[in-house]
């Protein structure tokens, strides 16, 4: 006991606790005792969680977002503390607003509670100001642009506007920076947070003082009478239980908002596989602020939505925005501060209530219309939703990159996005390429969700969607695709006169159909060297076989009797199997075409019409007696198959179609060869007489298709068209973007494409920007694997194969 007496004599703590234990309250229940409990509890939540966040926060342009990211994703339950701090602030604003409104409706703003009311109004304004300043502190895309839009309105104020803006922003630069963050941190914590605490203490003191005053009968509401009644009861009973229950309800409401994205929308279960659950818990953290960018979906918090909507009314575009942002709110502030004085006028309270209710209805209506415009209005929602989708896209990518093995560099998190081809590539393409090139999936082309389609209103150059894929390269042997708008249909010198169109129509198709459906073989086409009536591959094989049959005494008799057809089939099959024989033929036919030609000859030699030609006595005489099988083949047998310059019979066109299909397949192989070139970092080196990693028969196949007659390839140095070594690789794309008129690319045939980084003259793009464009077209960016929220993204992260990437990069 002596110890307690000694402690009480020097500190008064024991007496203080005794008085608290004997604390009494008015016997009547009233909202003015329970709603304030929620307000005080909210401020305590703000103070405790704010102190925790302050311990890990670094206010600078290069560390603010990074420190908040650390709190949200790395610090255990940091997302929970941050969410409680954010949403309790929003509920504090709402609680104070309701408290002030109820004071007006109940009449408890009148004497003797004027200072209670005024203090509550000041606390409401301080809570709004705290939300305004706190919105910028995370240095995120949404907070930055929403704050800079609000603060920029200071400049419309006459005389003091610009100096006041410079004071807040930390300098004359219109962009915010580190000095802005330090000022907002001081304002948020010391000025508005500390100011709120002082006003709250004065508010409670005024509240307690007002209860001891005798109520003014006739002018005070029953709320004031109840608070001033002399009948008391102890606090530590039902009163304490109801206060605790009030705090529990408030905290539960905060937690509902903390978990609302999962509870309401189920976003945790349906989240992107590369995002941890913390991305959908607590307060949202958008991507790092980019002062050089823009954000169409920047909006204030809900408490300022009505003012935001009002500022867009047509009248303020006429009389001036200063009236919407400053004059109207100032008038409203004066109105609410003047209410206790105006209420002294007889019957003024009823009018005050009506006006206040009217203002509340307008506030609710404007708030609703603001959200309606953003989410449902046919006229305005498209821009907002598009901007919000882009912000979500940037947020997801920023989190993914921040969790990459390299982490956030010393240059800050924004540098991750600035040097990310996944983000910057589409922007650069839209700025510099979309005026001529389309970027839309073509019919039959596989869509890739990583590539957002972009529409060019009037394309005049090839569609570059998937330009590094084999599908796109296969379009070069499809006449219809080649002359379509997706390829070169709109280019000046290519569509009608280009050699590629002639190559496809004349060589790959091998000829043309007449009006009656007959087909005339083109002697310069790729089919003619296979079955032509003179010096074709079929001619050489059949002539060799017939010569051997007629010149061999053992088989000559069977030829004369017309019984040699089965033996001829065996010899033809043997020729196709004789690699030495095939190597001796000038025409190096691709294997896929060679195999189809063998099948065609097998079917031809089984055709009754052609068997009859082989057994015809006059034809046998040409083979045996005159020993001139070439004349027989040229004038009769192969002439029937190839038409010999005349229309080919419809029944024989099936053989032509089969060979054309094989040739197209060989073109596909060449497209795959070019695709493999696109995956290189540099052209293949020559090592011990062969080009490293080059597919077998790649050079002969390219030569047979006559690609190397115009294009340079390994072993050839033609410069009539673009170089196909490393075609569509990152270095090749970077080179053509830099200077398409270089001889490696289009040379003098360049059709209007500008040089973005020529050898001489001012560059339009930096080397880094060109690199980002090339990497984007190749889908060359970091992708994290699905972590299923068991480990952070940086652990066991790997590159996922992109839909366009069917093969790994070649190494040599």
GROMACS .gro file of N, CA and C in nm, residues 328-380:
model
  159
  328UNK      N    1  -1.721   2.718  -5.490
  328UNK     CA    2  -1.833   2.639  -5.438
  328UNK      C    3  -1.796   2.567  -5.309
  329UNK      N    4  -1.682   2.493  -5.302
  329UNK     CA    5  -1.646   2.429  -5.175
  329UNK      C    6  -1.627   2.529  -5.061
  330UNK      N    7  -1.569   2.646  -5.091
  330UNK     CA    8  -1.551   2.748  -4.987
  330UNK      C    9  -1.686   2.797  -4.935
  331UNK      N   10  -1.779   2.820  -5.025
  331UNK     CA   11  -1.914   2.863  -4.984
  331UNK      C   12  -1.982   2.756  -4.899
  332UNK      N   13  -1.966   2.630  -4.937
  332UNK     CA   14  -2.024   2.521  -4.858
  332UNK      C   15  -1.960   2.516  -4.720
  333UNK      N   16  -1.827   2.536  -4.715
  333UNK     CA   17  -1.759   2.536  -4.586
  333UNK      C   18  -1.809   2.648  -4.496
  334UNK      N   19  -1.825   2.767  -4.553
  334UNK     CA   20  -1.876   2.881  -4.476
  334UNK      C   21  -2.018   2.851  -4.427
  335UNK      N   22  -2.098   2.789  -4.512
  335UNK     CA   23  -2.236   2.755  -4.476
  335UNK      C   24  -2.238   2.662  -4.354
  336UNK      N   25  -2.158   2.555  -4.359
  336UNK     CA   26  -2.162   2.460  -4.248
  336UNK      C   27  -2.102   2.519  -4.121
  337UNK      N   28  -2.002   2.604  -4.132
  337UNK     CA   29  -1.947   2.667  -4.013
  337UNK      C   30  -2.045   2.768  -3.952
  338UNK      N   31  -2.128   2.826  -4.035
  338UNK     CA   32  -2.220   2.930  -3.987
  338UNK      C   33  -2.350   2.873  -3.929
  339UNK      N   34  -2.371   2.742  -3.940
  339UNK     CA   35  -2.500   2.685  -3.898
  339UNK      C   36  -2.533   2.711  -3.751
  340UNK      N   37  -2.440   2.692  -3.656
  340UNK     CA   38  -2.478   2.719  -3.516
  340UNK      C   39  -2.521   2.863  -3.493
  341UNK      N   40  -2.464   2.956  -3.569
  341UNK     CA   41  -2.503   3.097  -3.555
  341UNK      C   42  -2.638   3.121  -3.621
  342UNK      N   43  -2.657   3.064  -3.742
  342UNK     CA   44  -2.784   3.081  -3.811
  342UNK      C   45  -2.899   3.017  -3.735
  343UNK      N   46  -2.868   2.910  -3.661
  343UNK     CA   47  -2.974   2.838  -3.588
  343UNK      C   48  -3.034   2.921  -3.476
  344UNK      N   49  -2.969   3.031  -3.436
  344UNK     CA   50  -3.027   3.116  -3.331
  344UNK      C   51  -3.153   3.188  -3.381
  345UNK      N   52  -3.165   3.198  -3.515
  345UNK     CA   53  -3.283   3.262  -3.572
  345UNK      C   54  -3.403   3.169  -3.554
  346UNK      N   55  -3.514   3.224  -3.520
  346UNK     CA   56  -3.634   3.145  -3.495
  346UNK      C   57  -3.676   3.071  -3.622
  347UNK      N   58  -3.708   2.946  -3.609
  347UNK     CA   59  -3.750   2.855  -3.717
  347UNK      C   60  -3.640   2.829  -3.821
  348UNK      N   61  -3.517   2.874  -3.793
  348UNK     CA   62  -3.409   2.851  -3.892
  348UNK      C   63  -3.367   2.704  -3.896
  349UNK      N   64  -3.384   2.633  -3.786
  349UNK     CA   65  -3.337   2.494  -3.781
  349UNK      C   66  -3.406   2.408  -3.888
  350UNK      N   67  -3.536   2.427  -3.905
  350UNK     CA   68  -3.609   2.346  -4.003
  350UNK      C   69  -3.555   2.373  -4.144
  351UNK      N   70  -3.529   2.501  -4.174
  351UNK     CA   71  -3.475   2.535  -4.307
  351UNK      C   72  -3.334   2.477  -4.324
  352UNK      N   73  -3.254   2.483  -4.216
  352UNK     CA   74  -3.119   2.428  -4.221
  352UNK      C   75  -3.123   2.278  -4.250
  353UNK      N   76  -3.213   2.209  -4.186
  353UNK     CA   77  -3.227   2.064  -4.207
  353UNK      C   78  -3.265   2.035  -4.352
  354UNK      N   79  -3.359   2.111  -4.406
  354UNK     CA   80  -3.402   2.090  -4.544
  354UNK      C   81  -3.287   2.114  -4.642
  355UNK      N   82  -3.215   2.225  -4.621
  355UNK     CA   83  -3.103   2.257  -4.711
  355UNK      C   84  -2.994   2.149  -4.700
  356UNK      N   85  -2.964   2.106  -4.576
  356UNK     CA   86  -2.861   2.004  -4.556
  356UNK      C   87  -2.900   1.873  -4.623
  357UNK      N   88  -3.026   1.833  -4.607
  357UNK     CA   89  -3.072   1.711  -4.673
  357UNK      C   90  -3.064   1.724  -4.826
  358UNK      N   91  -3.097   1.845  -4.875
  358UNK     CA   92  -3.086   1.868  -5.019
  358UNK      C   93  -2.944   1.855  -5.068
  359UNK      N   94  -2.850   1.913  -4.991
  359UNK     CA   95  -2.708   1.902  -5.027
  359UNK      C   96  -2.661   1.757  -5.021
  360UNK      N   97  -2.711   1.683  -4.922
  360UNK     CA   98  -2.672   1.542  -4.910
  360UNK      C   99  -2.724   1.460  -5.029
  361UNK      N  100  -2.846   1.489  -5.071
  361UNK     CA  101  -2.903   1.420  -5.188
  361UNK      C  102  -2.821   1.453  -5.313
  362UNK      N  103  -2.784   1.581  -5.328
  362UNK     CA  104  -2.702   1.621  -5.443
  362UNK      C  105  -2.567   1.550  -5.439
  363UNK      N  106  -2.508   1.544  -5.319
  363UNK     CA  107  -2.379   1.475  -5.303
  363UNK      C  108  -2.391   1.329  -5.347
  364UNK      N  109  -2.494   1.261  -5.299
  364UNK     CA  110  -2.514   1.119  -5.333
  364UNK      C  111  -2.539   1.104  -5.484
  365UNK      N  112  -2.620   1.195  -5.538
  365UNK     CA  113  -2.652   1.187  -5.681
  365UNK      C  114  -2.528   1.209  -5.766
  366UNK      N  115  -2.450   1.310  -5.736
  366UNK     CA  116  -2.329   1.338  -5.814
  366UNK      C  117  -2.227   1.225  -5.800
  367UNK      N  118  -2.218   1.168  -5.679
  367UNK     CA  119  -2.125   1.056  -5.659
  367UNK      C  120  -2.167   0.937  -5.745
  368UNK      N  121  -2.296   0.909  -5.743
  368UNK     CA  122  -2.347   0.797  -5.826
  368UNK      C  123  -2.322   0.822  -5.974
  369UNK      N  124  -2.351   0.943  -6.021
  369UNK     CA  125  -2.332   0.974  -6.163
  369UNK      C  126  -2.184   0.966  -6.203
  370UNK      N  127  -2.096   1.002  -6.109
  370UNK     CA  128  -1.954   0.992  -6.139
  370UNK      C  129  -1.913   0.847  -6.166
  371UNK      N  130  -1.959   0.756  -6.078
  371UNK     CA  131  -1.929   0.614  -6.099
  371UNK      C  132  -2.001   0.559  -6.221
  372UNK      N  133  -2.123   0.607  -6.245
  372UNK     CA  134  -2.198   0.560  -6.362
  372UNK      C  135  -2.127   0.599  -6.491
  373UNK      N  136  -2.079   0.722  -6.497
  373UNK     CA  137  -2.007   0.768  -6.616
  373UNK      C  138  -1.884   0.680  -6.643
  374UNK      N  139  -1.817   0.643  -6.536
  374UNK     CA  140  -1.692   0.567  -6.553
  374UNK      C  141  -1.717   0.422  -6.591
  375UNK      N  142  -1.822   0.362  -6.539
  375UNK     CA  143  -1.839   0.218  -6.557
  375UNK      C  144  -1.953   0.179  -6.651
  376UNK      N  145  -2.048   0.267  -6.673
  376UNK     CA  146  -2.166   0.226  -6.751
  376UNK      C  147  -2.204   0.321  -6.863
  377UNK      N  148  -2.158   0.444  -6.859
  377UNK     CA  149  -2.199   0.540  -6.960
  377UNK      C  150  -2.143   0.504  -7.098
  378UNK      N  151  -2.228   0.495  -7.200
  378UNK     CA  152  -2.178   0.465  -7.335
  378UNK      C  153  -2.082   0.573  -7.387
  379UNK      N  154  -2.096   0.697  -7.338
  379UNK     CA  155  -2.017   0.807  -7.389
  379UNK      C  156  -1.880   0.818  -7.323
  380UNK      N  157  -1.873   0.787  -7.193
  380UNK     CA  158  -1.752   0.816  -7.119
  380UNK      C  159  -1.679   0.693  -7.066
   0.00000   0.00000   0.00000
